[in-house]
Amino acid sequence: MADEPVVLGVDVGGTKVAVAAVNGATASDLVQRPTPVSSTSELLNGIEATVREAITATGDPAAIGVGVPSQIDYGRGTVETSVNIPLTGVPLRDELGKRFGVPVFVDNDANCAALAEAQLVDDPPATHLVMLTLGTGVGGGVVIDGKIFRGADGLGAELGHFPIEAEGPLCPGNCPNRGCVEALCSGTALERDATEHAKDLPRTRLGNVYGEKGTVSGPDVVSAAEDGDTDALLLFERFGRYLGVAISGYVNVFQPHIFVIGGGLSRASGLFLERAIAEAESRALPALWKRVDVHLARGGADAGVIGAGLLAAQEIGRDTQRSAATTSTEGRA
């Protein structure tokens, strides 16, 4: 409707900042700029410039939602830790709120993507969903009763740091654990395993890649597996098995109706997803498993922007409801 307030979604990634007006599961007037990462002040100025460019097209927003690849203390709107962009310790909600003079809501980018996927699943949107993003690391988000689940202080639902093998490899992320999902089902894990495997097999396809480059990349393994290479297929068999173990655990804990697999590695899902689903089915509680639908993410590149905008729309909607409830109570008094 024409009189609906404008809500902006902001997706801050390691390479680009994307901003769009969000209405339901639709993003419009998309603006993108490279992410400046040389300093915190430059990054904040870059975010502001991109948002202001979007405002020129959309008009003043009622609220702004921001997704960043960081751990967020949601109640304070402060970035606790941030690996790829210089935001650690920054009170991002308040900083951007001062710059734009409207309510700003800041969350982890995977949480925002999960919220978008819940909206994109069906009509009506999904109310109970778990999303796992498989990329360089492993992230994800949990939606319960239509809202993002974050734990007590907004730092929870770190799905990539859920251990599934007690004596497994050390986690490659900012995590002291070993055998985490990220240590076994990430692009980094796949490259580690492929490289170790290829070192001792110089006459194989992966061994030849290792001999030429000194490492085996994720795309190298994907290409070899798609060509039917036995060693690469075995690596994806192992990858799929561990992913299935993880999925079964999340299903047993959260009992979602929808389980979504996203991230860059999902583009190679034909090599591991069937194996993962079979493993999960064999391990999850039957009463829970028969109620869950597993599928690939649908939001694509716009999921982060859409989810950030949905977050802002939810929050200002709650603020409006609280204000109306307070007014009604005062009126009765």
Steps between C-alpha positions, in 0.01 A plus 500: 500500500617852423466621856708220654816627670828455316730247664858458382703181521879526509726200435863567592730238354873463467495627142187712460237698686149453357196711592141469380145591593329185631131418490421144606732270306573759232800731472492805273723796410812297578823696547840331532847632570832331582559449872778727628692295757818697568362650824186516713433863417535438127264203522239700693526784251464252215186349653356848551575605141334188358191544718469867409517411132212259554302763693525729198296243306265380774441799725561516875462158664301423813773260611818333380605139553867407470653154462873456559726190503574538869392395847245751624384580852151566369364671809775764487545503123875457548737288292677254731738344246547550128757312292483640146394860561631749760199526733604317818378697803305755293155601636368475145132550576558827682767621257277456196194620689671832566596535136152436361268613781273195467484167688779264394509126578821299462531123482724223372469461122415128521211580737372749244533244219302247705223754554489563125483128422209461742315769305590348163404140575126515445185694555458530794867534601670232707487557875755233603812477287870418529744622237858380462736696276797307363783717375855576609357445848162377618233733629127489533192626670195374685148637468252407773139624495598721207776679693877459507627295793819652645538367853519708818719786371462467125821299460351151476403268216862471382413196293847466346652451845287203598743207560415171332829314550671531838853435372451651157719762335552839659239755401635737232284786628536725803414206726702293752313177426571206273268285295251785442274502197724775362804276550339224292245653260649830383688592185810537715453148635448359152819663375695376805381143454559502124851637540590241765353225286685612187843523666535122512347429159719675244374293204133595550316801361497676838865399549589670174320816612692494827828448314433806284360739762605362840134492605161379379221758494128447541432566130770241415316236706162595356629482143664162559190358668273621221727315257461182703839497673489231768710684757298820471174308523622330819578840650146617427361175638673577829389864482137395446509251785621758750249753371224246555616446859477875555157532338360220716624676814343832403171327412492323836573822690287757313236285323467730199249451221755628246874435486687712246851447360663811355842657451748469216550125540128440451564550128672160512213340694460228240823351633400472867142597587337165424758327720446757775122457497531121515738527798275749678194282447680202654596699810221750572205410720242357257207704633698819437657401170170423328390858569801676344560601139865543394576715199748747354487873573281705268601855585819514297713812516212713633431286810717711731340828392147358518561348843646822639197693376263241646681530833443876506135460399442245778663721761312818416181294485566379854575855612167613354316218678667584832415867459137417423479269801646768728255762369209262552609426858542868580156572355337244727686644798 
